[in-house]
Coordinates of C-alpha atoms in Angstrom, one line a residue:
M1 CA 2.6 30.3 -33.9
P2 CA 3.1 27.0 -31.9
D3 CA 0.9 24.0 -33.1
T4 CA -2.1 23.8 -30.8
T5 CA -4.0 21.4 -32.1
A6 CA -4.7 18.1 -29.7
Q7 CA -3.0 14.7 -30.2
L8 CA -5.9 13.3 -28.2
I9 CA -9.5 14.2 -27.4
L10 CA -11.8 11.7 -25.0
T11 CA -15.3 12.8 -25.4
G12 CA -18.8 11.3 -25.2
G13 CA -18.7 10.5 -21.3
P14 CA -18.7 12.4 -18.0
V15 CA -15.6 13.9 -17.1
L16 CA -15.1 13.8 -13.4
T17 CA -12.4 16.1 -12.9
M18 CA -11.8 15.9 -9.0
D19 CA -11.1 20.3 -9.6
P20 CA -13.3 21.9 -7.1
A21 CA -13.5 25.0 -9.8
A22 CA -14.6 23.1 -12.3
P23 CA -15.8 19.5 -11.1
H24 CA -17.7 18.6 -14.1
A25 CA -16.8 18.6 -17.8
E26 CA -17.6 16.9 -21.1
A27 CA -14.4 16.5 -23.1
L28 CA -10.7 16.9 -22.6
A29 CA -7.7 17.6 -24.9
V30 CA -4.3 16.4 -24.5
R31 CA -0.7 17.5 -26.3
D32 CA 2.6 16.3 -25.6
G33 CA 1.6 14.4 -22.5
T34 CA -0.2 17.4 -21.1
I35 CA -4.2 18.4 -20.9
T36 CA -4.8 21.6 -22.8
A37 CA -8.2 21.6 -22.4
V38 CA -11.1 20.5 -20.2
G39 CA -14.6 21.7 -20.9
A40 CA -17.9 21.7 -23.3
A41 CA -17.0 19.0 -26.2
S42 CA -17.9 22.0 -28.5
D43 CA -15.1 23.8 -27.1
V44 CA -12.5 21.1 -27.1
R45 CA -13.7 19.9 -30.5
E46 CA -12.3 23.0 -32.2
L47 CA -8.7 21.7 -31.0
R48 CA -9.2 18.9 -33.5
G49 CA -6.8 18.6 -36.2
P50 CA -6.1 16.2 -39.0
R51 CA -4.1 13.8 -37.0
T52 CA -5.8 14.1 -33.7
E53 CA -7.0 11.0 -32.1
V54 CA -10.4 11.1 -31.1
V55 CA -11.7 8.3 -28.2
D56 CA -15.5 7.9 -28.0
L57 CA -16.1 7.1 -24.4
R58 CA -19.8 6.0 -25.3
G59 CA -21.0 7.0 -22.2
Q60 CA -17.9 5.8 -20.0
A61 CA -16.6 8.0 -17.1
L62 CA -13.2 10.0 -17.5
L63 CA -11.4 10.6 -14.0
P64 CA -7.5 11.5 -13.0
G65 CA -5.7 8.5 -12.8
F66 CA -5.3 6.7 -9.5
V67 CA -2.4 7.4 -7.2
E68 CA -1.4 4.4 -4.8
A69 CA -0.5 6.2 -2.1
H70 CA 0.9 3.4 -0.1
G71 CA 2.0 0.6 -2.5
H72 CA 5.2 -2.3 -3.0
P73 CA 5.6 -2.7 -6.6
T74 CA 9.2 -4.0 -5.8
I75 CA 7.6 -7.0 -3.4
M76 CA 4.6 -7.6 -5.6
G77 CA 7.2 -8.3 -8.6
L78 CA 9.3 -10.6 -6.7
A79 CA 6.6 -12.1 -4.1
I80 CA 3.7 -13.1 -6.7
A81 CA 4.8 -12.3 -10.3
P82 CA 4.8 -15.8 -11.8
P83 CA 6.1 -18.3 -11.6
A84 CA 6.3 -17.4 -8.0
L85 CA 4.0 -19.2 -5.3
D86 CA 1.6 -16.5 -4.4
V87 CA -0.6 -18.0 -1.3
R88 CA -2.3 -15.4 -0.3
P89 CA -6.1 -16.3 1.1
F90 CA -7.6 -14.0 -1.9
T91 CA -6.1 -16.7 -4.4
V92 CA -5.9 -19.6 -2.0
P93 CA -8.6 -19.6 0.4
T94 CA -7.8 -22.9 2.5
G95 CA -4.8 -23.8 4.3
R96 CA -5.2 -27.3 3.1
A97 CA -4.6 -25.6 -0.8
V98 CA -1.7 -23.5 0.8
L99 CA 0.1 -27.0 1.8
E100 CA -0.9 -28.6 -1.4
K101 CA 0.9 -25.7 -3.3
V102 CA 3.8 -25.8 -1.2
R103 CA 4.3 -29.9 -1.5
A104 CA 4.0 -29.5 -5.1
A105 CA 6.4 -26.6 -5.4
V106 CA 9.1 -28.3 -3.2
A107 CA 8.6 -31.8 -5.3
G108 CA 8.9 -29.9 -8.3
A109 CA 12.5 -28.2 -7.4
P110 CA 13.9 -31.1 -5.9
G111 CA 17.0 -29.5 -3.7
E112 CA 15.9 -25.9 -4.5
A113 CA 14.9 -23.3 -1.7
V114 CA 11.2 -22.4 -2.3
A115 CA 9.4 -19.1 -1.0
A116 CA 5.6 -18.9 -0.7
Y117 CA 4.4 -15.7 -0.1
G118 CA 0.9 -14.5 1.5
I119 CA -0.3 -17.5 3.9
D120 CA -2.9 -15.6 7.0
L121 CA -4.0 -17.7 10.1
L122 CA -6.6 -15.7 10.4
L123 CA -8.4 -16.3 7.0
Q124 CA -7.2 -19.4 6.2
R125 CA -8.5 -21.3 9.2
D126 CA -7.5 -24.5 8.8
L127 CA -3.9 -23.9 8.0
P128 CA -1.4 -25.6 10.8
F129 CA 0.6 -23.1 13.0
P130 CA 3.9 -22.9 10.6
T131 CA 6.4 -24.8 13.0
R132 CA 10.0 -25.4 12.1
E133 CA 9.0 -29.2 12.2
L134 CA 6.2 -28.5 9.9
L135 CA 8.1 -26.9 7.6
D136 CA 11.0 -29.7 8.0
S137 CA 8.6 -32.1 6.8
L138 CA 7.6 -30.1 3.7
S139 CA 11.5 -29.5 2.7
P140 CA 13.7 -31.8 5.0
H141 CA 16.7 -30.5 3.0
A142 CA 16.4 -27.5 1.0
P143 CA 15.4 -23.8 2.3
L144 CA 11.7 -23.1 2.8
V145 CA 10.0 -19.9 3.9
L146 CA 6.6 -19.0 3.9
I147 CA 6.2 -15.2 4.6
T148 CA 2.9 -13.8 5.9
N149 CA 0.4 -12.0 4.2
S150 CA 0.9 -8.7 6.2
G151 CA 5.0 -9.2 5.3
H152 CA 5.6 -8.7 9.1
A153 CA 6.3 -12.1 9.5
A154 CA 8.0 -14.9 8.2
Y155 CA 8.6 -18.9 9.1
A156 CA 11.4 -20.9 8.0
N157 CA 12.8 -24.7 8.0
T158 CA 15.9 -25.7 9.6
A159 CA 17.9 -25.3 6.5
A160 CA 16.8 -21.5 5.9
V161 CA 17.8 -20.9 9.5
R162 CA 21.3 -22.3 8.7
A163 CA 21.4 -20.5 5.5
A164 CA 20.9 -17.2 7.2
G165 CA 23.4 -17.8 9.8
L166 CA 20.9 -17.7 13.0
T167 CA 22.2 -18.7 16.0
A168 CA 21.5 -18.0 19.8
T169 CA 24.1 -15.1 19.4
T170 CA 23.0 -13.4 16.4
P171 CA 21.3 -10.2 17.3
D172 CA 18.1 -9.0 16.8
P173 CA 18.1 -6.0 13.9
A174 CA 17.1 -2.8 14.4
G175 CA 13.2 -2.5 14.9
A176 CA 12.8 -6.3 14.1
R177 CA 13.3 -9.6 15.9
F178 CA 13.8 -13.6 15.3
V179 CA 11.4 -15.4 18.0
R180 CA 13.8 -17.8 20.2
D181 CA 12.9 -21.0 22.1
A182 CA 13.8 -21.4 26.3
H183 CA 17.3 -21.9 25.3
G184 CA 17.9 -18.7 23.1
E185 CA 18.0 -20.7 19.7
P186 CA 16.1 -19.0 16.5
T187 CA 12.8 -21.4 16.1
G188 CA 12.3 -20.1 12.6
E189 CA 9.8 -17.4 13.3
A190 CA 10.9 -13.6 12.0
H191 CA 9.1 -10.6 13.1
E192 CA 9.3 -7.4 11.1
S193 CA 11.3 -5.9 8.0
A194 CA 14.8 -6.6 8.7
A195 CA 14.6 -10.2 10.2
V196 CA 12.0 -11.1 7.4
I197 CA 14.6 -10.0 4.8
A198 CA 17.1 -12.2 6.2
L199 CA 15.2 -15.2 5.9
M200 CA 13.8 -14.2 2.4
N201 CA 17.6 -13.6 1.3
T202 CA 17.7 -17.4 1.6
V203 CA 15.3 -18.6 -0.9
A204 CA 15.6 -15.5 -3.4
G205 CA 18.0 -17.2 -5.4
D206 CA 18.4 -15.8 -9.0
R207 CA 15.0 -14.0 -8.4
L208 CA 17.5 -10.8 -7.3
D209 CA 19.0 -11.1 -11.1
G210 CA 19.0 -8.1 -12.6
A211 CA 16.6 -9.7 -15.8
N212 CA 14.6 -11.3 -13.4
V213 CA 13.9 -8.1 -11.1
A214 CA 13.4 -6.4 -14.5
R215 CA 10.8 -8.8 -15.7
S216 CA 9.1 -8.7 -12.5
L217 CA 8.6 -5.2 -12.2
R218 CA 7.3 -4.8 -15.8
W219 CA 4.5 -7.5 -14.4
S220 CA 4.2 -5.2 -11.5
F221 CA 3.5 -2.1 -12.9
E222 CA 1.4 -3.8 -15.5
Q223 CA -1.0 -4.9 -12.6
H224 CA -1.1 -1.4 -11.5
A225 CA -2.2 -0.2 -14.8
R226 CA -5.0 -2.5 -15.1
V227 CA -7.0 -1.2 -11.9
G228 CA -6.1 2.4 -13.2
I229 CA -3.0 3.4 -11.1
T230 CA -0.7 5.8 -12.8
T231 CA 1.5 6.6 -10.0
V232 CA 2.4 4.1 -7.4
T233 CA 4.2 4.7 -4.2
E234 CA 6.9 2.1 -3.3
M235 CA 6.9 2.5 0.3
A236 CA 9.9 0.2 1.5
A237 CA 12.5 0.7 -1.0
E238 CA 15.8 -1.4 -0.4
P239 CA 18.9 0.2 -1.3
R240 CA 20.1 -2.9 -3.2
L241 CA 16.9 -3.3 -5.4
L242 CA 16.8 0.6 -6.0
P243 CA 18.8 0.9 -9.2
A244 CA 16.6 -1.5 -11.0
L245 CA 13.5 -0.1 -9.6
R246 CA 14.8 3.3 -10.8
A247 CA 15.8 1.8 -14.3
A248 CA 12.2 0.2 -14.7
A249 CA 10.3 3.0 -13.9
E250 CA 12.5 5.5 -16.1
D251 CA 11.6 3.0 -19.2
P252 CA 10.0 5.1 -21.4
E253 CA 7.5 2.5 -21.8
A254 CA 6.6 2.1 -18.1
A255 CA 3.0 1.5 -17.3
V256 CA 3.4 4.1 -14.1
R257 CA 5.2 6.5 -12.6
V258 CA 7.0 5.5 -9.3
R259 CA 7.6 7.4 -6.0
A260 CA 9.8 5.9 -3.4
Y261 CA 10.4 6.2 0.1
M262 CA 13.8 4.6 1.5
M263 CA 13.9 2.4 4.5
G264 CA 15.0 4.5 7.3
T265 CA 17.6 2.5 9.1
P266 CA 19.7 3.9 12.0
E267 CA 22.6 3.8 9.7
A268 CA 21.2 6.0 7.1
A269 CA 20.0 8.5 10.3
A270 CA 23.4 8.5 11.4
D271 CA 24.7 9.7 7.7
P272 CA 26.2 13.3 7.6
A273 CA 26.0 12.5 3.9
H274 CA 22.4 11.3 3.7
R275 CA 20.5 14.4 2.3
F276 CA 16.9 14.7 0.8
A277 CA 17.7 15.8 -2.9
G278 CA 13.9 17.3 -3.4
H279 CA 10.8 15.9 -5.1
A280 CA 11.1 14.8 -8.6
P281 CA 8.6 16.8 -11.2
A282 CA 5.7 14.4 -12.6
R283 CA 7.5 14.0 -16.3
A284 CA 10.0 12.0 -14.4
G285 CA 9.1 8.4 -14.3
F286 CA 11.1 8.0 -11.0
G287 CA 11.5 10.1 -8.1
I288 CA 12.2 9.6 -4.0
S289 CA 9.8 11.2 -1.8
G290 CA 10.8 10.6 1.6
V291 CA 12.3 7.8 4.3
K292 CA 9.8 5.1 5.5
L293 CA 10.1 4.0 9.4
W294 CA 7.9 1.1 11.0
A295 CA 6.6 2.1 14.6
D296 CA 4.9 -1.2 15.2
G297 CA 3.7 -4.4 13.3
T298 CA 0.3 -5.7 12.5
P299 CA -3.0 -6.7 14.3
W300 CA -2.5 -10.2 12.4
Q301 CA 0.6 -11.0 14.6
G302 CA -0.7 -8.9 17.8
S303 CA 2.4 -6.7 17.4
I304 CA 0.7 -3.3 17.7
A305 CA 0.4 -1.2 20.8
T306 CA -3.3 -0.8 21.7
S307 CA -4.8 0.8 24.6
F308 CA -7.3 -1.8 24.2
P309 CA -7.0 -5.7 25.0
L310 CA -6.4 -8.5 22.5
K311 CA -9.3 -10.7 23.1
D312 CA -8.5 -14.6 24.6
S313 CA -9.9 -16.2 21.4
A314 CA -9.1 -19.3 19.6
A315 CA -8.0 -17.6 17.1
A316 CA -5.7 -15.5 19.3
R317 CA -4.3 -18.4 20.9
R318 CA -3.7 -19.9 17.7
L319 CA -1.2 -16.9 17.0
G320 CA 0.6 -17.5 20.2
L321 CA -0.9 -14.5 21.4
T322 CA -1.7 -16.2 24.7
G323 CA -1.0 -13.5 27.7
C324 CA -0.1 -10.7 25.3
T325 CA -2.9 -8.3 26.3
H326 CA -1.3 -5.1 24.4
G327 CA 1.3 -5.8 21.9
T328 CA 4.4 -3.7 21.2
M329 CA 6.1 -1.0 19.6
N330 CA 9.3 -2.0 17.1
Y331 CA 11.0 1.3 18.6
G332 CA 10.9 2.7 22.1
P333 CA 9.4 6.2 21.9
G334 CA 12.8 8.0 22.6
Q335 CA 14.2 5.7 19.7
L336 CA 11.3 6.9 17.2
A337 CA 12.2 10.4 18.2
E338 CA 15.6 10.1 17.5
L339 CA 14.9 9.2 13.9
A340 CA 12.3 11.1 13.4
A341 CA 14.3 14.1 14.4
A342 CA 17.5 12.8 12.5
F343 CA 15.8 12.1 8.9
T344 CA 13.6 15.6 9.6
A345 CA 17.0 17.5 9.7
Q346 CA 18.2 15.7 6.8
G347 CA 15.0 17.1 5.0
F348 CA 13.6 14.0 4.5
P349 CA 9.6 14.1 4.4
L350 CA 8.7 10.7 6.9
A351 CA 6.3 8.2 6.6
C352 CA 5.6 6.0 9.6
H353 CA 3.8 2.9 9.8
V354 CA 1.4 3.0 12.9
H355 CA -1.8 1.2 14.1
G356 CA -2.0 0.9 17.6
D357 CA -3.5 4.0 19.5
I358 CA -0.5 3.9 21.7
T359 CA 2.0 3.8 18.7
A360 CA 0.1 6.8 17.4
E361 CA 0.9 9.0 20.5
A362 CA 4.7 8.0 20.2
V363 CA 5.0 8.9 16.6
L364 CA 2.8 12.2 16.9
S365 CA 5.3 13.3 19.7
A366 CA 8.1 12.3 17.4
Y367 CA 6.8 14.3 14.8
E368 CA 6.2 17.4 17.6
K369 CA 9.8 17.1 18.5
A370 CA 11.4 16.8 15.2
A371 CA 10.1 20.4 13.9
G372 CA 7.7 22.7 14.6
P373 CA 4.1 23.0 13.0
D374 CA 5.4 25.2 10.0
R375 CA 7.9 23.0 9.1
L376 CA 6.1 19.9 9.5
R377 CA 3.6 21.1 7.2
A378 CA 5.9 21.8 4.3
L379 CA 7.3 18.3 4.7
R380 CA 4.0 16.5 4.9
P381 CA 5.0 13.7 7.3
R382 CA 2.7 10.8 6.8
L383 CA 1.0 8.3 9.2
E384 CA 0.6 4.9 7.5
H385 CA -2.5 2.5 7.8
C386 CA -3.8 4.3 11.3
G387 CA -6.1 1.3 12.4
A388 CA -6.7 2.3 15.6
L389 CA -6.4 6.1 15.7
T390 CA -8.7 7.8 17.7
P391 CA -10.7 11.0 16.5
D392 CA -8.3 13.0 19.0
Q393 CA -5.2 11.7 17.6
F394 CA -6.7 12.6 13.8
R395 CA -7.0 16.2 15.5
R396 CA -3.7 16.4 16.9
A397 CA -2.1 15.3 13.5
A398 CA -4.0 17.8 11.4
R399 CA -2.8 20.4 14.3
L400 CA 1.1 19.3 13.4
G401 CA 0.8 19.3 10.0
A402 CA 1.1 15.6 9.5
T403 CA -0.9 13.7 6.9
V404 CA -2.8 10.3 7.1
S405 CA -3.2 7.6 4.5
L406 CA -5.7 4.5 5.3
F407 CA -5.5 1.1 4.9
M408 CA -9.4 0.7 4.3
D409 CA -9.9 -3.0 2.9
H410 CA -8.4 -3.9 6.3
V411 CA -12.3 -3.4 7.0
R412 CA -13.3 -5.3 4.0
W413 CA -10.9 -8.7 4.5
W414 CA -10.5 -8.6 8.2
G415 CA -13.7 -6.4 9.5
D416 CA -15.1 -9.5 11.2
V417 CA -11.4 -10.7 12.3
L418 CA -11.2 -7.8 14.3
A419 CA -14.4 -8.2 15.5
D420 CA -14.8 -11.6 16.4
D421 CA -11.2 -12.7 17.1
L422 CA -8.8 -10.1 18.1
Y423 CA -10.2 -7.2 19.5
G424 CA -13.8 -6.9 19.7
P425 CA -17.0 -5.0 17.8
Q426 CA -16.2 -1.7 19.2
A427 CA -12.3 -1.6 18.0
A428 CA -13.6 -3.0 14.6
A429 CA -16.3 -0.2 14.3
R430 CA -13.8 2.7 14.6
W431 CA -10.9 0.8 12.7
M432 CA -9.4 2.8 9.7
A433 CA -11.9 6.0 10.9
A434 CA -11.7 7.7 7.4
R435 CA -14.8 10.0 8.5
S436 CA -12.8 11.0 11.8
A437 CA -9.8 11.8 9.8
V438 CA -11.7 13.9 7.3
D439 CA -13.8 15.7 10.2
A440 CA -10.6 16.3 11.5
G441 CA -9.5 18.2 8.5
H442 CA -7.1 15.7 6.5
R443 CA -6.9 15.4 3.2
I444 CA -6.6 11.3 3.6
S445 CA -5.6 8.7 1.3
L446 CA -6.9 5.1 0.9
H447 CA -4.1 2.3 0.0
N448 CA -4.2 -1.2 -0.8
D449 CA -0.5 -2.0 0.7
G450 CA 1.0 -3.7 -2.2
V451 CA 0.2 -7.1 -2.2
C452 CA -1.4 -7.4 1.5
S453 CA -4.9 -7.0 -0.3
P454 CA -5.6 -7.2 -4.0
T455 CA -4.1 -3.9 -5.6
D456 CA -7.8 -2.3 -6.7
P457 CA -8.2 1.7 -5.3
L458 CA -11.9 1.1 -6.5
S459 CA -12.1 -1.8 -3.9
G460 CA -10.8 0.7 -1.1
V461 CA -13.8 3.5 -2.4
A462 CA -16.2 0.9 -2.3
T463 CA -15.2 -0.1 1.3
A464 CA -14.9 3.3 2.2
L465 CA -18.6 4.0 1.4
T466 CA -20.2 0.9 2.9
R467 CA -17.5 -0.5 5.9
R468 CA -18.7 -4.0 4.7
S469 CA -16.4 -7.0 5.2
H470 CA -16.3 -9.9 3.0
P471 CA -17.7 -12.3 2.6
G472 CA -20.7 -12.0 4.9
G473 CA -21.3 -8.1 4.6
R474 CA -21.4 -7.2 8.1
V475 CA -21.0 -3.6 8.7
H476 CA -18.5 -2.5 10.8
G477 CA -18.8 1.6 12.0
A478 CA -21.5 2.8 9.8
E479 CA -20.8 6.3 11.1
E480 CA -17.3 6.2 9.8
R481 CA -18.2 6.2 6.2
L482 CA -17.2 8.5 3.5
T483 CA -19.1 10.3 0.8
L484 CA -18.6 8.9 -3.1
D485 CA -16.5 12.3 -4.0
E486 CA -14.8 12.3 -0.3
A487 CA -13.3 8.8 -1.2
L488 CA -12.9 9.3 -4.9
R489 CA -10.6 12.4 -4.0
A490 CA -8.9 9.9 -1.5
V491 CA -7.5 8.0 -4.6
T492 CA -7.1 10.8 -6.5
V493 CA -5.8 14.2 -5.6
N494 CA -5.4 13.9 -1.9
P495 CA -2.7 11.3 -2.5
A496 CA -1.2 13.4 -5.4
W497 CA -0.8 16.2 -3.0
Q498 CA 0.7 14.0 -0.2
L499 CA 3.4 13.2 -2.8
H500 CA 3.9 16.9 -3.3
L501 CA 2.5 16.3 -7.4
E502 CA -0.6 18.2 -6.9
H503 CA 0.3 20.5 -9.2
E504 CA 1.0 18.5 -11.8
T505 CA -1.1 15.2 -11.3
G506 CA -4.4 14.2 -9.3
M507 CA -6.9 16.3 -10.9
L508 CA -7.8 16.9 -14.6
R509 CA -7.1 20.7 -15.3
P510 CA -5.1 22.2 -18.0
G511 CA -1.3 22.4 -18.0
M512 CA -1.6 19.1 -15.8
R513 CA 0.1 15.9 -16.9
A514 CA -2.6 13.6 -19.0
D515 CA -3.1 10.8 -16.1
L516 CA -6.4 9.3 -17.0
T517 CA -8.5 6.5 -16.0
V518 CA -11.7 5.5 -17.9
L519 CA -14.7 3.6 -15.9
N520 CA -17.4 1.6 -17.5
R521 CA -19.7 4.0 -16.0
D522 CA -20.1 6.6 -13.5
P523 CA -19.7 5.4 -10.0
H524 CA -22.3 8.2 -8.9
T525 CA -24.9 6.1 -11.0
V526 CA -24.4 2.9 -8.9
P527 CA -25.4 2.1 -5.5
A528 CA -22.9 2.1 -2.9
E529 CA -23.2 -1.4 -2.0
A530 CA -22.9 -2.5 -5.9
L531 CA -20.2 -0.4 -7.1
H532 CA -17.4 -3.1 -6.2
D533 CA -18.9 -5.2 -8.7
E534 CA -20.7 -3.0 -11.3
V535 CA -17.7 -0.4 -11.7
H536 CA -14.4 -1.2 -13.3
V537 CA -11.2 0.2 -15.1
T538 CA -11.6 -0.1 -18.9
A539 CA -8.5 2.1 -20.0
T540 CA -5.8 3.9 -18.2
Y541 CA -3.1 6.3 -19.8
L542 CA 0.2 8.1 -18.4
G543 CA 0.7 11.2 -19.6
G544 CA -1.5 10.7 -22.4
R545 CA 0.1 7.5 -23.4
P546 CA -2.2 4.3 -23.3
T547 CA -0.8 1.8 -20.6
W548 CA -3.9 -0.4 -20.4
P549 CA -5.3 -2.2 -22.1

């Protein structure tokens, strides 16, 4: 007879399974990376053998491993893993400190290219606009590039512009652009992925060396495991970095499972050999889940298409948005529809970055033209971020068979910016309208978008419960709050479903992978306003293997 004794038993605390058939349990058993029993402690203890490891939770709560629905582990490793220059507002809150760090980095590496990731002109209020002239004064001879926290814009000095080979005749990449002066010359400012990458390449240096990429990815994976994540989505997989990402994720000691969406280029859409190979099973450390498109940009650059105007505020003027009332899309509706149809015909599930409500109309129409509801429901095409989507648009998306993932911590970090500087209180109140999405019938996920906010699923959960901004604590859109159980499902079972992994991960049920997160206490015992400060991850397991601490 096969040996059915457990290799690992966790008991002594509440088990929150996310399984609607049996939402609560007392203990859980694991063998060969798979959950073999969930239930009463007395029943699970019967599976104990002489070599079983028994973990006493001591009142802590056991949940499914968190699933980061929209992450960027590769960028996270390359952009902020030590010794990279991390100047995001969460780590460097003032513009003065940003410039000090950049000056020190340039002085410490004379003649070498320098990149700084994470500037935010809306949160680092005293940071001067990073003109080419300012960056030339910081680094007169070697390339210097400052990338925004959103990743949707970058600013380069003259040396970097020259290293990138940018001239008045350089064409804009598809879905991106280089900002130009009155004579058509590049100013050093770039918007959207392909243009930003062109500038980043000038300062990448040996960061893209195989050993450095592998080391950066290990660090990135460990940062995800520290906050309870067992599956992370790479939402902008670059072909040239794909082998390194695959190798890192397939390492038997990798701290997370990775599912990647490839960058959707017109070249890939036109390639008849470009076909979806199918979803990898959860036991595989790496798999391709689909293709990613960027329909618009970011509210922090005014590059999203909305039906409501930008405010004429000092902050908007500082960003150069004077006279820019509504923002734009990266692709025309026709281009977007053609790309969506091509990738859908190739069999790829689509994930489309969309913030503006006007952009959302174009994305939904593109999905509708690409396939009928039955085909779309099978593919589960996604809308990513969904900042300004309306209740009607969430309902339309649900009818079409599309699904949505919300960047909930936009409200936490930029709620006051949305209300006071960019769009006004009404827009802030409906930003990331999670309640509207759930009421429309969506299995929503919540995400942190890689480096764009601190990677922490519990932060998104807390924001979904309170909709409080940081640091002032203002509430934006109380009517769009979720319940705790809805928010927890949005970082476990729902994103697992979006990745076609729902039969193997996302809940605690016999036969599923033993992806586990241990919290210091049951979040149901903590007031919503205190959850962010009082609840934290104490242990993480991937397939029954401890990955943190």
